[in-house]
XYZ file of C-alpha atoms in Angstrom:
127
model
C 24.900 64.903 -42.636
C 26.235 65.536 -39.127
C 23.988 66.909 -36.448
C 25.094 68.984 -33.518
C 24.844 67.116 -30.223
C 21.841 67.934 -28.087
C 22.631 70.306 -25.242
C 22.124 68.663 -21.859
C 21.593 71.970 -20.089
C 19.976 75.210 -21.146
C 22.950 77.474 -20.455
C 20.847 80.653 -20.543
C 18.424 79.269 -17.969
C 21.306 78.097 -15.791
C 22.927 81.543 -16.019
C 19.670 83.226 -14.953
C 19.462 80.967 -11.878
C 23.089 81.638 -10.987
C 22.590 85.397 -11.330
C 19.485 85.218 -9.106
C 21.478 83.335 -6.465
C 24.238 85.929 -6.680
C 21.752 88.808 -6.237
C 20.280 87.069 -3.185
C 23.769 86.542 -1.768
C 24.822 90.183 -2.294
C 21.501 91.420 -0.850
C 22.034 89.303 2.276
C 19.039 87.026 1.627
C 21.270 83.962 1.510
C 24.187 84.387 3.868
C 25.972 81.144 3.144
C 25.215 79.750 -0.318
C 28.654 78.224 -0.612
C 28.773 76.270 2.671
C 29.186 72.958 0.839
C 31.794 74.394 -1.534
C 33.812 75.703 1.431
C 33.638 72.258 3.039
C 34.871 70.635 -0.185
C 37.666 73.239 -0.402
C 38.840 72.302 3.099
C 38.719 68.628 2.119
C 40.786 69.329 -1.019
C 43.441 71.062 1.089
C 43.568 68.057 3.433
C 43.973 65.690 0.487
C 46.597 67.856 -1.230
C 48.643 68.002 1.973
C 49.325 64.287 1.559
C 50.823 64.841 -1.907
C 54.608 64.994 -1.691
C 55.373 67.602 -4.347
C 55.285 71.324 -5.123
C 52.969 72.899 -7.701
C 54.211 75.946 -9.592
C 50.863 76.650 -11.274
C 47.393 75.617 -10.127
C 44.096 76.443 -11.813
C 40.586 76.235 -10.394
C 37.756 75.628 -12.865
C 34.530 77.597 -12.433
C 34.965 78.066 -8.686
C 32.369 80.909 -8.704
C 32.736 82.025 -5.076
C 36.511 81.613 -4.968
C 36.359 79.296 -1.944
C 38.485 76.603 -3.581
C 41.014 79.079 -5.001
C 41.385 80.814 -1.634
C 41.816 77.502 0.186
C 44.519 76.080 -2.075
C 46.195 79.487 -2.403
C 46.913 79.316 1.330
C 49.061 76.190 0.876
C 52.861 76.555 0.847
C 53.252 73.826 -1.788
C 51.238 75.803 -4.367
C 53.110 78.840 -5.711
C 50.469 80.421 -7.969
C 46.734 79.969 -8.387
C 44.639 81.234 -11.309
C 40.882 80.975 -11.564
C 39.202 80.008 -14.844
C 35.701 81.486 -14.550
C 32.507 82.192 -16.459
C 32.624 85.926 -17.326
C 29.040 86.366 -16.101
C 29.284 84.814 -12.666
C 32.167 84.904 -10.216
C 33.264 86.751 -7.088
C 36.646 88.457 -7.099
C 39.257 87.587 -4.496
C 42.243 89.826 -3.887
C 45.524 88.407 -5.118
C 44.107 85.592 -7.243
C 44.019 86.313 -10.998
C 40.868 85.470 -12.938
C 40.818 84.262 -16.539
C 37.316 84.469 -17.975
C 36.160 81.803 -20.391
C 32.705 80.790 -21.533
C 31.611 77.282 -20.513
C 32.287 74.826 -23.302
C 35.256 76.792 -24.635
C 38.708 75.256 -24.747
C 41.515 75.928 -22.288
C 43.348 79.161 -23.275
C 46.115 78.524 -25.823
C 49.603 78.383 -24.375
C 48.323 77.868 -20.826
C 49.890 75.217 -18.632
C 49.210 74.041 -15.103
C 50.665 71.503 -12.696
C 47.351 71.122 -10.879
C 43.790 71.646 -12.105
C 41.037 71.563 -9.504
C 37.303 71.483 -10.076
C 34.695 71.291 -7.355
C 31.029 71.047 -8.320
C 31.458 72.346 -11.850
C 32.090 69.454 -14.237
C 28.538 68.173 -13.808
C 27.363 71.285 -15.694
C 29.379 70.351 -18.776
C 27.319 69.953 -21.919
C 29.150 66.880 -23.148
């Protein structure tokens, strides 16, 4: 008899915390909740500048605030950026398409990417 693996994180509890942080951000209680994510996004751009190739399709995984997507979207070597996001928690950014997917789901069928970027999201994986 096979048993389902134990979940590392309570996804409902995590979602409630993320929604509370979003409400605080929108209400102006927390003016810069993504300061570290923006710093990492700048660092990713610096690192990608050293890569000697073009990327037709890039995807950011669970970027939430869009800081990473916006940063790499500004690079000439990346032609298109899509965001793969939790349908319950993300901020929209003009010009960057969002594909919603629940955490733990598989990558959308038929999707391809030359570059997949994740900053501060894989540690929430229930694997």
